[in-house]
Short mmCIF file of C-alpha atoms in Angstrom, two decimals:
data_model
loop_
_atom_site.label_atom_id
_atom_site.label_comp_id
_atom_site.label_asym_id
_atom_site.label_seq_id
_atom_site.Cartn_x
_atom_site.Cartn_y
_atom_site.Cartn_z
CA UNK A 1 6.30 -13.42 -2.29
CA UNK A 2 3.53 -15.21 -4.16
CA UNK A 3 0.16 -15.33 -2.40
CA UNK A 4 -2.00 -18.26 -3.53
CA UNK A 5 -5.69 -17.90 -2.68
CA UNK A 6 -7.75 -20.97 -3.63
CA UNK A 7 -10.31 -23.04 -1.74
CA UNK A 8 -9.03 -26.37 -3.15
CA UNK A 9 -6.12 -27.83 -1.19
CA UNK A 10 -4.82 -29.84 -4.16
CA UNK A 11 -4.64 -26.66 -6.27
CA UNK A 12 -2.86 -24.73 -3.49
CA UNK A 13 -0.34 -27.55 -3.05
CA UNK A 14 0.25 -27.85 -6.79
CA UNK A 15 0.74 -24.09 -7.24
CA UNK A 16 3.01 -23.95 -4.20
CA UNK A 17 5.15 -26.74 -5.65
CA UNK A 18 5.27 -24.96 -9.05
CA UNK A 19 6.41 -21.75 -7.35
CA UNK A 20 9.12 -23.59 -5.40
CA UNK A 21 10.38 -25.15 -8.65
CA UNK A 22 11.19 -21.60 -9.76
CA UNK A 23 12.56 -20.56 -6.34
CA UNK A 24 9.56 -18.30 -5.72
CA UNK A 25 8.54 -18.13 -2.04
CA UNK A 26 4.81 -18.72 -1.68
CA UNK A 27 2.18 -18.71 1.00
CA UNK A 28 -1.33 -20.12 0.68
CA UNK A 29 -4.81 -19.18 1.88
CA UNK A 30 -7.89 -21.38 1.66
CA UNK A 31 -10.26 -18.44 1.32
CA UNK A 32 -10.33 -14.79 0.37
CA UNK A 33 -11.26 -13.70 3.90
CA UNK A 34 -8.03 -15.16 5.32
CA UNK A 35 -5.93 -13.38 2.71
CA UNK A 36 -7.72 -10.08 3.41
CA UNK A 37 -7.22 -10.60 7.15
CA UNK A 38 -3.49 -10.96 6.47
CA UNK A 39 -3.56 -7.78 4.37
CA UNK A 40 -5.42 -5.89 7.10
CA UNK A 41 -3.15 -7.16 9.90
CA UNK A 42 -0.74 -4.34 9.09
CA UNK A 43 2.25 -6.53 8.21
CA UNK A 44 1.45 -6.67 4.51
CA UNK A 45 3.70 -4.78 2.12
CA UNK A 46 2.84 -5.39 -1.54
CA UNK A 47 6.37 -4.55 -2.69
CA UNK A 48 7.61 -7.42 -4.80
CA UNK A 49 4.46 -9.52 -4.27
CA UNK A 50 1.97 -11.15 -6.63
CA UNK A 51 -1.38 -12.88 -6.04
CA UNK A 52 -2.89 -15.95 -7.68
CA UNK A 53 -6.59 -15.60 -6.94
CA UNK A 54 -9.27 -18.21 -7.63
CA UNK A 55 -12.50 -16.72 -8.96
CA UNK A 56 -14.97 -19.18 -7.45
CA UNK A 57 -14.65 -19.69 -3.71
CA UNK A 58 -17.32 -20.10 -1.05
CA UNK A 59 -18.24 -17.09 1.10
CA UNK A 60 -16.15 -14.51 -0.80
CA UNK A 61 -15.27 -14.99 -4.45
CA UNK A 62 -12.06 -13.77 -6.04
CA UNK A 63 -13.70 -10.79 -7.71
CA UNK A 64 -14.95 -9.58 -4.31
CA UNK A 65 -11.42 -9.99 -2.88
CA UNK A 66 -10.05 -8.01 -5.84
CA UNK A 67 -12.66 -5.29 -5.17
CA UNK A 68 -11.42 -5.09 -1.56
CA UNK A 69 -7.80 -4.78 -2.73
CA UNK A 70 -8.90 -2.10 -5.19
CA UNK A 71 -10.73 -0.19 -2.43
CA UNK A 72 -7.53 -0.20 -0.35
CA UNK A 73 -5.48 1.14 -3.27
CA UNK A 74 -3.47 -2.08 -3.50
CA UNK A 75 -4.71 -3.42 -6.85
CA UNK A 76 -2.58 -0.90 -8.75
CA UNK A 77 0.65 -1.96 -6.99
CA UNK A 78 -0.09 -5.65 -6.49
CA UNK A 79 -0.30 -7.81 -9.63
CA UNK A 80 -3.33 -10.09 -9.36
CA UNK A 81 -3.63 -13.12 -11.63
CA UNK A 82 -7.09 -14.69 -11.65
CA UNK A 83 -7.51 -18.45 -11.95
CA UNK A 84 -10.82 -20.04 -12.82
CA UNK A 85 -12.36 -23.22 -14.06
CA UNK A 86 -15.61 -21.43 -14.80
CA UNK A 87 -14.56 -18.11 -16.27
CA UNK A 88 -16.30 -16.27 -18.99
CA UNK A 89 -15.03 -13.68 -21.43
CA UNK A 90 -16.98 -10.71 -19.96
CA UNK A 91 -15.63 -11.48 -16.47
CA UNK A 92 -12.06 -11.71 -17.76
CA UNK A 93 -12.39 -8.48 -19.72
CA UNK A 94 -13.93 -6.67 -16.74
CA UNK A 95 -11.22 -7.72 -14.28
CA UNK A 96 -8.45 -6.85 -16.74
CA UNK A 97 -9.99 -3.42 -17.38
CA UNK A 98 -10.07 -2.83 -13.63
CA UNK A 99 -6.38 -3.60 -13.24
CA UNK A 100 -5.94 -7.36 -12.93
CA UNK A 101 -2.56 -8.48 -14.25
CA UNK A 102 -3.88 -11.56 -16.07
CA UNK A 103 -6.63 -14.16 -16.22
CA UNK A 104 -5.95 -17.92 -16.61
CA UNK A 105 -8.54 -20.59 -17.20
CA UNK A 106 -8.06 -24.01 -15.61
CA UNK A 107 -6.50 -26.23 -16.78
CA UNK A 108 -3.60 -23.92 -17.58
CA UNK A 109 -0.08 -24.44 -18.87
CA UNK A 110 2.19 -24.53 -15.81
CA UNK A 111 5.11 -22.81 -17.52
CA UNK A 112 2.92 -20.04 -18.97
CA UNK A 113 1.41 -19.37 -15.56
CA UNK A 114 4.76 -19.30 -13.75
CA UNK A 115 6.23 -17.05 -16.48
CA UNK A 116 3.40 -14.58 -15.82
CA UNK A 117 3.92 -14.86 -12.06
CA UNK A 118 7.59 -13.98 -12.53
CA UNK A 119 6.61 -11.03 -14.74
CA UNK A 120 4.13 -9.92 -12.07
CA UNK A 121 6.76 -10.17 -9.33
CA UNK A 122 9.21 -8.16 -11.46
CA UNK A 123 6.58 -5.51 -12.15
CA UNK A 124 5.74 -5.28 -8.46
CA UNK A 125 9.43 -4.84 -7.57
CA UNK A 126 9.82 -2.11 -10.22
CA UNK A 127 6.71 -0.31 -8.98
CA UNK A 128 8.05 -0.49 -5.43
CA UNK A 129 11.43 0.91 -6.46
CA UNK A 130 9.71 3.66 -8.47
CA UNK A 131 7.55 4.58 -5.47
CA UNK A 132 10.63 4.71 -3.22
CA UNK A 133 12.38 7.12 -5.61
CA UNK A 134 9.31 9.36 -5.71
CA UNK A 135 9.11 9.30 -1.91
CA UNK A 136 12.74 10.45 -1.75
CA UNK A 137 12.05 13.18 -4.32
CA UNK A 138 9.19 14.42 -2.15
CA UNK A 139 11.67 15.11 0.68
CA UNK A 140 13.55 17.70 -1.41
CA UNK A 141 12.88 21.38 -0.77
CA UNK A 142 11.81 23.58 -3.68
CA UNK A 143 15.33 25.06 -3.90
CA UNK A 144 16.84 21.57 -3.89
CA UNK A 145 14.48 20.64 -6.75
CA UNK A 146 15.73 23.65 -8.73
CA UNK A 147 19.35 22.65 -8.10
CA UNK A 148 18.50 19.04 -8.99
CA UNK A 149 17.01 20.07 -12.34
CA UNK A 150 20.12 22.06 -13.21
CA UNK A 151 22.43 19.22 -12.12
CA UNK A 152 20.47 16.84 -14.34
CA UNK A 153 20.85 19.34 -17.20
CA UNK A 154 24.62 18.85 -16.80
CA UNK A 155 25.37 22.30 -15.43
CA UNK A 156 28.45 22.89 -13.27
CA UNK A 157 28.12 24.32 -9.73
CA UNK A 158 29.27 27.80 -10.85
CA UNK A 159 26.63 27.92 -13.61
CA UNK A 160 23.94 26.68 -11.20
CA UNK A 161 24.96 29.40 -8.71
CA UNK A 162 24.82 32.10 -11.41
CA UNK A 163 21.43 30.97 -12.73
CA UNK A 164 19.86 30.80 -9.27
CA UNK A 165 21.60 33.89 -7.90
CA UNK A 166 23.16 32.04 -4.97
CA UNK A 167 26.74 31.37 -3.90
CA UNK A 168 28.70 28.39 -5.16
CA UNK A 169 29.06 27.18 -1.56
CA UNK A 170 25.25 27.18 -1.19
CA UNK A 171 24.99 25.10 -4.39
CA UNK A 172 27.51 22.63 -2.94
CA UNK A 173 25.47 22.34 0.27
CA UNK A 174 22.24 21.78 -1.70
CA UNK A 175 24.00 19.25 -3.90
CA UNK A 176 25.23 17.33 -0.84
CA UNK A 177 21.71 17.34 0.65
CA UNK A 178 20.22 16.13 -2.66
CA UNK A 179 22.74 13.28 -2.94
CA UNK A 180 22.11 12.32 0.69
CA UNK A 181 18.30 12.36 0.37
CA UNK A 182 18.34 10.52 -2.96
CA UNK A 183 20.89 8.01 -1.59
CA UNK A 184 23.42 8.47 -4.41
CA UNK A 185 27.08 9.44 -4.54
CA UNK A 186 27.43 10.97 -8.02
CA UNK A 187 25.45 12.99 -10.55
CA UNK A 188 25.66 10.03 -12.93
CA UNK A 189 24.02 7.77 -10.31
CA UNK A 190 21.38 10.43 -9.74
CA UNK A 191 20.61 10.69 -13.45
CA UNK A 192 20.37 6.90 -13.71
CA UNK A 193 18.00 6.76 -10.77
CA UNK A 194 15.67 9.37 -12.26
CA UNK A 195 15.57 8.27 -15.89
#
């Protein structure tokens, strides 16, 4: 989902139309406070999302919205692309150093902007998938982690059992639990997931 935050209706409509021309679902907000209210409502999941954020808006500017996202730990997982008609180099450099995905000055090239949006969406999806794998890894017991490491090293169940001083049946049980928790069916799938 692309979140478009801009106080100018014509800009929101134009960006929404551009997104739809690339089959990107988009939703719009006329101010930063409304976007943050949506984020705080508890339904927001940044997985696979990207934000186009105007710098200059009344009440709360885009940099302040970005600071709020940063404070909530979302700026690292949610690609934010700043848009501005009044940007300056120090502002662009500062936001990029603090984790913004990109910074476009109005008027911008439509195709360049939408290419970056698609890159941001892809990055967000990858980050989400990566986080999900790490969450699954965290559910493994310490013994399962040991068995996992030996499986990934290409060792057969008998070798794993010998190295860990446990029975082959116990290795098979651990292996089944690992595959179940990691949501894979084979060692090859497991290795591909963790590379």
